[in-house]
């Protein structure tokens, strides 16, 4: 039976591993189900549906309507407006990253000191849900929320998402037995992508296809009005309502090893002191900190790639709602495979080697995607030709980008799973909550850097493709640091 111990060096409440069962056990599955409740918001709103709509139909349309680009040809004006929309979304992500970095660092250590996770998670998910529902009023022009108000709502949701990630990830070590944790981590990502896929299918058949093809219904269901962009705005309420309903199994069955009655103020204060002390004694946890540095760098690239990628393809390749939604369904379905693949790759190669394979693959796939334009692929070597007479994805460039999207989904999802497993290998067992807090911060403390690079390179060059290519540097640098990390099996490090 695991017993609580007091770490004499740091004074923090710690415990040995308390997880039982496998990925399909009650606590393991409920931990994974959390991502089925929460992750669709990120996939639909932050990546595929709402962010491209915000960049193109709110920010870009405002710029075109302002008259600032009247001296340009229509094509050039739309290109400049698209680049500015992409830069605005990158700026939004950058601002949210600043706030999370300044406010989130001490949560994980507070959890090690007995602070319960579930109350904070409930508050965060409730706020994210309210933001999602509020996005229904994000309408272009004066009739809806202002651009600044929409940006503020998205920033609030992003920061809450980061907080919930700190709390949820810190519960992973106790969700199942040690050898099952990679499978639990991968299952969560698979469930999150799977649920997002179902939502995308519903949006396509209920709203997008009736608008574009009058099929399978002569008009969109529930009175959705495309003239008011309701087919995009509805994604927010769908995710918000789903999150409120789907969080229940997690709160009923997930294991929260926090202590009832723990003072949040005291736990956070002592946690802050512990984090500062741990950072000052980084030499005692050299491998864990090297991994956190590597993760900080490559997570910036991953965040930028996922959050700006759909905006890029929407503006650069001219994909509309149907194409983007089908692409999102396609990528999310492959993301399910990526979650399972990540757990399998961890067990076959170990998390460090799995991460090396995943990051290297992502860099290659990134440049494959950037080689695709409306006219050609592979940087002009393969012209875009009509492959078949279809209303969507009829050109070779479209099909090549679909392949790129599937590969990115597989390796990006696997990378997230392998990163969580890697931390269990390098962090001291009695400090895993603190290090999972630092792990989440490592994904947020400089998360503004990738969007900043995209923003600056896009504005400097006036070219979206050059802007997106800047993030490859972050993957190369993160991989270089990762190669220096030595990892031990979790059972050995727990001693």
Short mmCIF file of C-alpha atoms in Angstrom, two decimals:
data_model
loop_
_atom_site.label_atom_id
_atom_site.label_comp_id
_atom_site.label_asym_id
_atom_site.label_seq_id
_atom_site.Cartn_x
_atom_site.Cartn_y
_atom_site.Cartn_z
CA UNK A 1 0.00 0.00 0.00
CA UNK A 2 1.45 3.35 -0.99
CA UNK A 3 2.06 5.70 1.87
CA UNK A 4 2.59 9.44 1.99
CA UNK A 5 6.08 10.57 2.89
CA UNK A 6 7.64 13.91 3.62
CA UNK A 7 10.63 14.76 1.50
CA UNK A 8 13.19 15.89 4.06
CA UNK A 9 15.15 17.95 1.55
CA UNK A 10 12.25 19.86 0.11
CA UNK A 11 9.50 19.59 2.69
CA UNK A 12 6.93 18.64 0.07
CA UNK A 13 4.21 16.05 0.44
CA UNK A 14 5.05 13.19 -1.91
CA UNK A 15 3.89 9.66 -2.51
CA UNK A 16 4.92 6.48 -4.19
CA UNK A 17 3.09 5.24 -7.26
CA UNK A 18 -0.60 4.56 -6.53
CA UNK A 19 -1.90 3.58 -9.94
CA UNK A 20 -3.61 0.24 -10.53
CA UNK A 21 -5.07 -1.51 -13.55
CA UNK A 22 -4.54 -0.92 -17.24
CA UNK A 23 -5.73 1.47 -19.92
CA UNK A 24 -9.27 0.06 -19.79
CA UNK A 25 -9.45 0.00 -16.01
CA UNK A 26 -11.86 2.38 -14.29
CA UNK A 27 -9.28 5.00 -13.29
CA UNK A 28 -7.18 4.66 -16.46
CA UNK A 29 -10.13 4.93 -18.82
CA UNK A 30 -11.69 7.85 -16.93
CA UNK A 31 -8.36 9.71 -17.10
CA UNK A 32 -8.28 9.07 -20.86
CA UNK A 33 -11.96 10.00 -21.29
CA UNK A 34 -11.17 13.49 -20.02
CA UNK A 35 -9.49 14.15 -23.35
CA UNK A 36 -12.60 13.03 -25.19
CA UNK A 37 -14.46 15.76 -23.29
CA UNK A 38 -11.88 18.54 -23.60
CA UNK A 39 -9.77 18.00 -26.73
CA UNK A 40 -12.55 18.54 -29.31
CA UNK A 41 -12.60 22.21 -28.26
CA UNK A 42 -8.93 22.57 -29.14
CA UNK A 43 -9.24 20.63 -32.41
CA UNK A 44 -12.38 22.38 -33.69
CA UNK A 45 -11.94 25.88 -32.29
CA UNK A 46 -8.19 26.45 -32.02
CA UNK A 47 -7.15 24.50 -35.11
CA UNK A 48 -9.65 23.61 -37.83
CA UNK A 49 -12.98 25.44 -37.81
CA UNK A 50 -13.15 28.63 -35.80
CA UNK A 51 -9.55 29.94 -36.09
CA UNK A 52 -9.55 29.89 -39.93
CA UNK A 53 -12.98 31.55 -39.92
CA UNK A 54 -11.73 34.20 -37.50
CA UNK A 55 -8.60 34.88 -39.59
CA UNK A 56 -10.38 34.94 -42.96
CA UNK A 57 -13.91 36.22 -42.38
CA UNK A 58 -13.40 38.53 -39.41
CA UNK A 59 -9.80 39.82 -39.42
CA UNK A 60 -9.19 39.53 -43.17
CA UNK A 61 -12.61 40.89 -44.08
CA UNK A 62 -12.13 43.85 -41.73
CA UNK A 63 -8.85 44.72 -43.44
CA UNK A 64 -10.39 44.50 -46.91
CA UNK A 65 -13.39 46.59 -45.82
CA UNK A 66 -11.14 49.26 -44.27
CA UNK A 67 -9.87 50.38 -47.68
CA UNK A 68 -6.20 49.98 -46.70
CA UNK A 69 -5.61 47.61 -49.62
CA UNK A 70 -7.62 49.44 -52.28
CA UNK A 71 -4.52 50.12 -54.39
CA UNK A 72 -3.78 46.43 -54.83
CA UNK A 73 -5.22 43.95 -57.31
CA UNK A 74 -7.96 41.71 -55.88
CA UNK A 75 -5.65 38.68 -55.70
CA UNK A 76 -2.86 40.66 -54.06
CA UNK A 77 -5.29 42.28 -51.60
CA UNK A 78 -6.65 38.89 -50.54
CA UNK A 79 -3.12 37.54 -50.17
CA UNK A 80 -2.06 40.43 -47.94
CA UNK A 81 -5.28 40.24 -45.92
CA UNK A 82 -4.76 36.50 -45.51
CA UNK A 83 -1.21 37.00 -44.29
CA UNK A 84 -2.43 39.61 -41.79
CA UNK A 85 -5.15 37.24 -40.59
CA UNK A 86 -2.58 34.49 -40.06
CA UNK A 87 -0.34 36.94 -38.19
CA UNK A 88 -3.27 38.02 -35.99
CA UNK A 89 -4.04 34.42 -34.98
CA UNK A 90 -0.35 33.91 -34.26
CA UNK A 91 -0.37 37.06 -32.14
CA UNK A 92 -3.40 35.79 -30.21
CA UNK A 93 -1.59 32.53 -29.45
CA UNK A 94 1.54 34.43 -28.47
CA UNK A 95 -0.38 36.63 -26.01
CA UNK A 96 -2.10 33.64 -24.43
CA UNK A 97 1.28 31.95 -24.10
CA UNK A 98 2.68 34.95 -22.23
CA UNK A 99 -0.19 34.87 -19.72
CA UNK A 100 0.03 31.11 -19.16
CA UNK A 101 3.78 31.29 -18.70
CA UNK A 102 3.48 33.98 -16.02
CA UNK A 103 0.63 32.37 -14.07
CA UNK A 104 0.80 28.57 -14.45
CA UNK A 105 4.29 27.54 -13.29
CA UNK A 106 3.50 26.63 -9.68
CA UNK A 107 0.39 24.47 -9.99
CA UNK A 108 2.18 21.13 -10.34
CA UNK A 109 4.22 21.61 -7.18
CA UNK A 110 1.06 22.67 -5.33
CA UNK A 111 -0.51 19.34 -6.34
CA UNK A 112 2.49 17.53 -4.83
CA UNK A 113 1.65 19.36 -1.60
CA UNK A 114 -1.86 17.98 -1.42
CA UNK A 115 -3.87 20.45 -3.54
CA UNK A 116 -6.79 18.66 -5.19
CA UNK A 117 -6.94 18.76 -8.98
CA UNK A 118 -10.61 18.19 -9.66
CA UNK A 119 -11.97 21.53 -8.33
CA UNK A 120 -9.54 23.48 -10.53
CA UNK A 121 -10.29 21.27 -13.51
CA UNK A 122 -14.02 21.78 -13.02
CA UNK A 123 -13.58 25.56 -12.94
CA UNK A 124 -11.36 25.55 -16.04
CA UNK A 125 -13.63 23.31 -18.10
CA UNK A 126 -16.67 25.36 -17.11
CA UNK A 127 -15.00 28.57 -18.30
CA UNK A 128 -13.87 26.94 -21.56
CA UNK A 129 -17.43 25.73 -22.11
CA UNK A 130 -18.83 29.23 -21.56
CA UNK A 131 -16.30 30.68 -23.99
CA UNK A 132 -17.25 28.09 -26.59
CA UNK A 133 -20.94 28.93 -26.26
CA UNK A 134 -20.13 32.67 -26.43
CA UNK A 135 -18.39 32.23 -29.81
CA UNK A 136 -21.86 31.95 -31.36
CA UNK A 137 -21.90 35.76 -31.24
CA UNK A 138 -18.58 36.12 -33.12
CA UNK A 139 -20.12 37.71 -36.22
CA UNK A 140 -18.24 39.90 -38.75
CA UNK A 141 -19.12 43.57 -38.56
CA UNK A 142 -20.83 45.61 -35.86
CA UNK A 143 -23.66 43.12 -35.21
CA UNK A 144 -21.53 40.73 -33.19
CA UNK A 145 -18.71 40.72 -30.69
CA UNK A 146 -15.80 42.96 -31.55
CA UNK A 147 -12.54 41.46 -32.77
CA UNK A 148 -10.93 42.43 -29.46
CA UNK A 149 -13.70 40.73 -27.47
CA UNK A 150 -13.35 37.52 -29.46
CA UNK A 151 -9.59 37.56 -28.96
CA UNK A 152 -10.06 38.08 -25.22
CA UNK A 153 -12.44 35.12 -24.98
CA UNK A 154 -10.07 32.87 -26.91
CA UNK A 155 -7.17 33.91 -24.67
CA UNK A 156 -9.19 33.14 -21.51
CA UNK A 157 -10.07 29.68 -22.86
CA UNK A 158 -6.49 29.00 -23.86
CA UNK A 159 -5.14 29.87 -20.39
CA UNK A 160 -7.82 27.69 -18.75
CA UNK A 161 -6.90 24.90 -21.17
CA UNK A 162 -3.27 25.18 -20.02
CA UNK A 163 -4.27 25.06 -16.34
CA UNK A 164 -6.44 22.00 -16.91
CA UNK A 165 -3.57 20.35 -18.76
CA UNK A 166 -1.24 20.86 -15.79
CA UNK A 167 -3.77 19.27 -13.44
CA UNK A 168 -4.77 16.44 -15.76
CA UNK A 169 -1.22 15.46 -16.75
CA UNK A 170 -0.16 15.41 -13.09
CA UNK A 171 -2.84 12.73 -12.49
CA UNK A 172 -1.40 10.39 -15.15
CA UNK A 173 1.16 8.60 -12.91
CA UNK A 174 -1.68 7.42 -10.63
CA UNK A 175 -4.14 6.55 -13.40
CA UNK A 176 -2.83 3.00 -13.94
CA UNK A 177 0.11 0.72 -13.23
CA UNK A 178 3.45 1.99 -14.50
CA UNK A 179 3.80 -0.30 -17.50
CA UNK A 180 0.30 0.71 -18.71
CA UNK A 181 0.85 4.49 -18.59
CA UNK A 182 1.99 4.81 -22.26
CA UNK A 183 -1.19 3.01 -23.34
CA UNK A 184 -3.34 5.23 -21.08
CA UNK A 185 -1.70 8.36 -22.48
CA UNK A 186 -2.17 7.19 -26.06
CA UNK A 187 -5.77 6.14 -25.40
CA UNK A 188 -6.62 9.63 -24.16
CA UNK A 189 -5.34 11.21 -27.35
CA UNK A 190 -7.12 8.61 -29.45
CA UNK A 191 -10.43 9.27 -27.66
CA UNK A 192 -10.00 13.05 -28.03
CA UNK A 193 -9.36 12.79 -31.76
CA UNK A 194 -12.11 10.21 -32.18
CA UNK A 195 -14.73 12.42 -30.56
CA UNK A 196 -13.59 15.41 -32.62
CA UNK A 197 -13.95 13.26 -35.74
CA UNK A 198 -17.57 12.47 -34.88
CA UNK A 199 -18.28 16.19 -34.38
CA UNK A 200 -16.71 17.02 -37.73
CA UNK A 201 -18.84 14.38 -39.46
CA UNK A 202 -21.97 15.86 -37.88
CA UNK A 203 -21.00 19.40 -38.99
CA UNK A 204 -20.33 18.23 -42.56
CA UNK A 205 -23.58 16.33 -43.01
CA UNK A 206 -25.88 18.67 -41.07
CA UNK A 207 -24.50 22.03 -42.23
CA UNK A 208 -21.63 22.09 -44.75
CA UNK A 209 -22.87 19.70 -47.44
CA UNK A 210 -26.45 21.05 -47.41
CA UNK A 211 -25.02 24.56 -47.94
CA UNK A 212 -22.65 23.59 -50.76
CA UNK A 213 -24.44 20.67 -52.43
CA UNK A 214 -28.02 20.66 -51.03
CA UNK A 215 -27.24 17.12 -49.88
CA UNK A 216 -28.08 15.01 -47.86
CA UNK A 217 -30.60 17.67 -46.81
CA UNK A 218 -31.97 20.41 -49.06
CA UNK A 219 -30.86 23.03 -46.54
CA UNK A 220 -28.83 23.14 -43.30
CA UNK A 221 -30.54 21.65 -40.27
CA UNK A 222 -31.80 23.70 -37.32
CA UNK A 223 -32.19 26.83 -39.45
CA UNK A 224 -28.43 27.49 -39.75
CA UNK A 225 -27.92 30.60 -41.92
CA UNK A 226 -24.71 30.58 -44.00
CA UNK A 227 -25.11 34.30 -44.74
CA UNK A 228 -24.38 34.88 -41.04
CA UNK A 229 -21.49 32.35 -40.98
CA UNK A 230 -23.47 30.21 -38.55
CA UNK A 231 -21.95 27.00 -39.96
CA UNK A 232 -18.63 28.15 -38.45
CA UNK A 233 -19.95 29.77 -35.30
CA UNK A 234 -21.96 26.68 -34.30
CA UNK A 235 -18.70 24.82 -33.56
CA UNK A 236 -18.27 26.82 -30.34
CA UNK A 237 -21.62 25.90 -28.75
CA UNK A 238 -21.27 22.27 -29.88
CA UNK A 239 -17.91 21.96 -28.10
CA UNK A 240 -19.08 23.92 -25.06
CA UNK A 241 -22.23 21.88 -24.43
CA UNK A 242 -20.43 18.59 -25.10
CA UNK A 243 -17.69 19.48 -22.59
CA UNK A 244 -20.20 20.19 -19.83
CA UNK A 245 -21.95 16.86 -20.38
CA UNK A 246 -18.93 14.66 -21.08
CA UNK A 247 -16.80 15.70 -18.09
CA UNK A 248 -19.04 13.73 -15.67
CA UNK A 249 -17.32 10.27 -15.98
CA UNK A 250 -13.94 11.84 -15.27
CA UNK A 251 -15.14 13.47 -12.06
CA UNK A 252 -16.85 10.27 -10.92
CA UNK A 253 -13.99 7.82 -11.42
CA UNK A 254 -10.59 9.50 -12.06
CA UNK A 255 -8.16 9.24 -9.14
CA UNK A 256 -7.27 12.55 -7.48
CA UNK A 257 -4.60 11.90 -4.86
CA UNK A 258 -4.90 15.39 -3.41
CA UNK A 259 -5.86 15.80 0.23
CA UNK A 260 -9.28 17.23 1.14
CA UNK A 261 -9.03 20.42 3.14
CA UNK A 262 -5.65 21.46 1.75
CA UNK A 263 -5.40 25.24 1.66
CA UNK A 264 -4.95 26.35 -1.98
CA UNK A 265 -3.10 29.50 -0.90
CA UNK A 266 -0.67 27.56 1.26
CA UNK A 267 -0.16 24.80 -1.32
CA UNK A 268 0.53 27.29 -4.11
CA UNK A 269 2.84 29.36 -1.90
CA UNK A 270 4.82 26.32 -0.80
CA UNK A 271 4.70 24.98 -4.34
CA UNK A 272 6.18 28.21 -5.66
CA UNK A 273 8.98 27.97 -3.12
CA UNK A 274 9.54 24.33 -4.09
CA UNK A 275 9.69 25.12 -7.81
CA UNK A 276 12.20 27.90 -7.22
CA UNK A 277 14.26 25.58 -5.04
CA UNK A 278 14.07 22.79 -7.63
CA UNK A 279 15.17 25.13 -10.41
CA UNK A 280 18.08 26.36 -8.28
CA UNK A 281 19.06 22.73 -7.72
CA UNK A 282 18.64 21.82 -11.37
CA UNK A 283 22.01 20.04 -11.34
CA UNK A 284 20.45 17.37 -9.09
CA UNK A 285 17.81 16.68 -11.74
CA UNK A 286 19.95 17.28 -14.81
CA UNK A 287 18.31 14.82 -17.20
CA UNK A 288 14.77 15.89 -16.29
CA UNK A 289 15.61 19.54 -16.89
CA UNK A 290 17.38 18.82 -20.16
CA UNK A 291 14.26 17.03 -21.33
CA UNK A 292 12.06 19.92 -20.22
CA UNK A 293 14.28 22.32 -22.19
CA UNK A 294 14.03 20.10 -25.26
CA UNK A 295 10.27 19.80 -24.84
CA UNK A 296 9.93 23.57 -24.39
CA UNK A 297 11.58 24.11 -27.76
CA UNK A 298 9.93 21.44 -29.89
CA UNK A 299 6.52 21.98 -28.22
CA UNK A 300 6.68 25.59 -29.43
CA UNK A 301 7.08 24.33 -32.97
CA UNK A 302 4.31 21.78 -32.51
CA UNK A 303 1.92 24.35 -31.06
CA UNK A 304 2.56 26.75 -33.94
CA UNK A 305 2.24 23.99 -36.54
CA UNK A 306 -1.11 22.79 -35.20
CA UNK A 307 -2.69 26.15 -34.38
CA UNK A 308 -1.60 28.03 -37.50
CA UNK A 309 -1.59 25.13 -39.96
CA UNK A 310 -5.32 25.13 -40.70
CA UNK A 311 -5.28 28.92 -41.05
CA UNK A 312 -2.40 28.56 -43.50
CA UNK A 313 -4.11 25.98 -45.69
CA UNK A 314 -7.41 27.88 -45.59
CA UNK A 315 -5.80 31.07 -46.84
CA UNK A 316 -2.96 29.72 -48.97
CA UNK A 317 -4.75 26.88 -50.77
CA UNK A 318 -8.17 28.53 -50.66
CA UNK A 319 -9.99 25.70 -48.92
CA UNK A 320 -13.51 26.47 -47.71
CA UNK A 321 -15.60 24.96 -44.94
CA UNK A 322 -16.22 21.63 -46.69
CA UNK A 323 -12.57 21.10 -47.58
CA UNK A 324 -11.38 22.17 -44.12
CA UNK A 325 -13.94 20.03 -42.34
CA UNK A 326 -13.20 16.95 -44.44
CA UNK A 327 -9.50 17.60 -43.87
CA UNK A 328 -10.14 17.90 -40.13
CA UNK A 329 -12.11 14.62 -40.10
CA UNK A 330 -9.33 12.96 -42.05
CA UNK A 331 -6.59 14.30 -39.76
CA UNK A 332 -8.53 13.58 -36.56
CA UNK A 333 -9.18 10.00 -37.66
CA UNK A 334 -5.47 9.54 -38.27
CA UNK A 335 -4.88 11.21 -34.89
CA UNK A 336 -6.72 8.28 -33.30
CA UNK A 337 -4.21 5.97 -34.97
CA UNK A 338 -1.42 8.30 -33.81
CA UNK A 339 -2.42 7.94 -30.16
CA UNK A 340 -2.30 4.15 -30.43
CA UNK A 341 0.88 4.29 -32.53
CA UNK A 342 2.58 6.52 -29.95
CA UNK A 343 1.90 4.07 -27.13
CA UNK A 344 3.13 1.18 -29.28
CA UNK A 345 6.27 3.04 -30.36
CA UNK A 346 7.08 3.93 -26.73
CA UNK A 347 6.93 0.28 -25.73
CA UNK A 348 8.96 -0.89 -28.73
CA UNK A 349 11.71 1.75 -28.79
CA UNK A 350 11.43 3.53 -25.45
CA UNK A 351 10.07 7.09 -25.25
CA UNK A 352 13.35 8.86 -26.12
CA UNK A 353 13.92 6.94 -29.35
CA UNK A 354 10.22 7.27 -30.15
CA UNK A 355 10.48 11.05 -29.76
CA UNK A 356 13.53 11.19 -32.04
CA UNK A 357 11.67 9.32 -34.76
CA UNK A 358 8.55 11.46 -34.34
CA UNK A 359 10.30 14.85 -34.39
CA UNK A 360 12.45 13.95 -37.40
CA UNK A 361 9.36 12.76 -39.27
CA UNK A 362 7.44 15.95 -38.44
CA UNK A 363 10.20 18.16 -39.91
CA UNK A 364 10.21 16.19 -43.17
CA UNK A 365 6.39 16.27 -43.35
CA UNK A 366 6.34 20.03 -42.61
CA UNK A 367 8.43 20.79 -45.69
CA UNK A 368 6.33 18.39 -47.75
CA UNK A 369 3.27 20.46 -46.83
CA UNK A 370 5.00 23.76 -47.55
CA UNK A 371 5.96 22.53 -51.01
CA UNK A 372 2.29 22.38 -52.01
CA UNK A 373 0.60 25.33 -53.72
CA UNK A 374 -2.50 25.75 -55.86
CA UNK A 375 -0.27 25.35 -58.94
CA UNK A 376 2.23 22.64 -58.00
CA UNK A 377 3.78 20.41 -55.36
CA UNK A 378 7.33 19.53 -54.30
CA UNK A 379 8.44 23.13 -54.89
CA UNK A 380 7.33 23.25 -58.52
CA UNK A 381 8.53 19.79 -59.58
CA UNK A 382 5.02 18.32 -59.87
CA UNK A 383 2.35 20.51 -61.50
CA UNK A 384 -1.14 20.51 -60.07
CA UNK A 385 -3.38 18.46 -62.37
CA UNK A 386 -7.01 17.41 -62.14
CA UNK A 387 -7.08 13.81 -60.94
CA UNK A 388 -10.82 13.28 -61.15
CA UNK A 389 -14.01 15.23 -61.64
CA UNK A 390 -15.03 15.73 -58.01
CA UNK A 391 -16.47 18.75 -56.22
CA UNK A 392 -13.69 18.65 -53.62
CA UNK A 393 -10.03 17.62 -53.63
CA UNK A 394 -9.97 17.05 -57.36
CA UNK A 395 -6.42 18.34 -57.89
CA UNK A 396 -3.16 16.54 -57.17
CA UNK A 397 -2.03 19.36 -54.85
CA UNK A 398 -5.10 18.85 -52.68
CA UNK A 399 -4.51 15.11 -52.47
CA UNK A 400 -0.82 15.51 -51.62
CA UNK A 401 -1.74 17.90 -48.82
CA UNK A 402 -4.26 15.36 -47.51
CA UNK A 403 -1.47 12.79 -47.28
CA UNK A 404 0.67 15.35 -45.47
CA UNK A 405 -2.18 16.02 -43.03
CA UNK A 406 -2.56 12.34 -42.19
CA UNK A 407 1.16 11.96 -41.51
CA UNK A 408 1.30 15.10 -39.34
CA UNK A 409 -1.70 13.87 -37.34
CA UNK A 410 -0.07 10.49 -36.69
CA UNK A 411 3.34 11.77 -35.64
CA UNK A 412 2.15 14.88 -33.77
CA UNK A 413 -0.30 12.86 -31.67
CA UNK A 414 2.31 10.19 -31.04
CA UNK A 415 4.77 12.93 -30.00
CA UNK A 416 2.41 14.22 -27.31
CA UNK A 417 1.95 10.70 -25.94
CA UNK A 418 5.69 9.92 -26.00
CA UNK A 419 6.54 13.22 -24.30
CA UNK A 420 4.32 12.38 -21.33
CA UNK A 421 5.87 8.92 -21.09
CA UNK A 422 9.39 10.34 -21.31
CA UNK A 423 8.82 12.55 -18.28
CA UNK A 424 7.91 9.53 -16.17
CA UNK A 425 11.32 8.07 -17.12
CA UNK A 426 13.37 11.14 -16.16
CA UNK A 427 11.49 12.70 -13.21
CA UNK A 428 11.99 11.57 -9.58
CA UNK A 429 8.94 9.55 -8.50
CA UNK A 430 8.21 11.69 -5.44
CA UNK A 431 8.34 14.88 -7.56
CA UNK A 432 6.33 13.79 -10.59
CA UNK A 433 3.49 16.21 -9.83
CA UNK A 434 5.95 19.09 -9.69
CA UNK A 435 7.68 17.96 -12.86
CA UNK A 436 4.38 17.46 -14.67
CA UNK A 437 3.62 21.04 -13.69
CA UNK A 438 6.97 22.09 -15.13
CA UNK A 439 6.21 19.85 -18.12
CA UNK A 440 3.00 21.75 -18.83
CA UNK A 441 4.84 25.03 -18.35
CA UNK A 442 7.51 23.78 -20.75
CA UNK A 443 4.71 23.69 -23.29
CA UNK A 444 3.57 27.21 -22.46
CA UNK A 445 6.44 29.29 -21.08
CA UNK A 446 7.78 30.09 -24.54
CA UNK A 447 4.76 28.90 -26.52
CA UNK A 448 4.61 32.40 -27.93
CA UNK A 449 7.94 31.85 -29.71
CA UNK A 450 6.59 29.73 -32.59
CA UNK A 451 3.68 32.08 -33.32
CA UNK A 452 6.06 35.03 -32.94
CA UNK A 453 8.40 33.56 -35.57
CA UNK A 454 5.46 32.95 -37.90
CA UNK A 455 4.07 36.43 -37.28
CA UNK A 456 7.39 38.20 -37.87
CA UNK A 457 8.49 36.11 -40.86
CA UNK A 458 5.04 36.40 -42.45
CA UNK A 459 4.96 40.18 -42.07
CA UNK A 460 8.61 40.55 -43.09
CA UNK A 461 8.24 38.46 -46.23
CA UNK A 462 4.54 39.06 -46.97
CA UNK A 463 4.45 35.33 -47.73
CA UNK A 464 2.57 32.78 -45.62
CA UNK A 465 4.79 29.91 -46.73
CA UNK A 466 7.98 31.60 -45.58
CA UNK A 467 6.24 32.46 -42.31
CA UNK A 468 5.34 28.82 -41.64
CA UNK A 469 8.81 27.54 -42.56
CA UNK A 470 10.36 29.46 -39.66
CA UNK A 471 9.16 26.92 -37.10
CA UNK A 472 11.40 24.16 -38.52
CA UNK A 473 14.25 25.77 -36.58
CA UNK A 474 12.45 24.96 -33.30
CA UNK A 475 12.14 21.28 -34.18
CA UNK A 476 15.83 21.04 -35.11
CA UNK A 477 16.93 22.75 -31.90
CA UNK A 478 14.60 20.70 -29.69
CA UNK A 479 15.83 17.48 -31.27
CA UNK A 480 19.45 18.49 -30.70
CA UNK A 481 18.83 18.98 -26.96
CA UNK A 482 16.78 15.77 -26.71
CA UNK A 483 19.71 13.74 -28.07
CA UNK A 484 21.74 14.67 -24.96
CA UNK A 485 19.13 13.36 -22.47
CA UNK A 486 19.79 10.08 -20.64
CA UNK A 487 16.72 8.26 -19.38
CA UNK A 488 16.26 5.46 -16.85
CA UNK A 489 13.34 3.01 -16.59
CA UNK A 490 10.67 4.48 -14.29
CA UNK A 491 10.98 1.66 -11.74
CA UNK A 492 14.68 2.38 -11.35
CA UNK A 493 14.21 6.12 -11.01
CA UNK A 494 11.43 5.64 -8.45
CA UNK A 495 13.92 4.26 -5.94
#
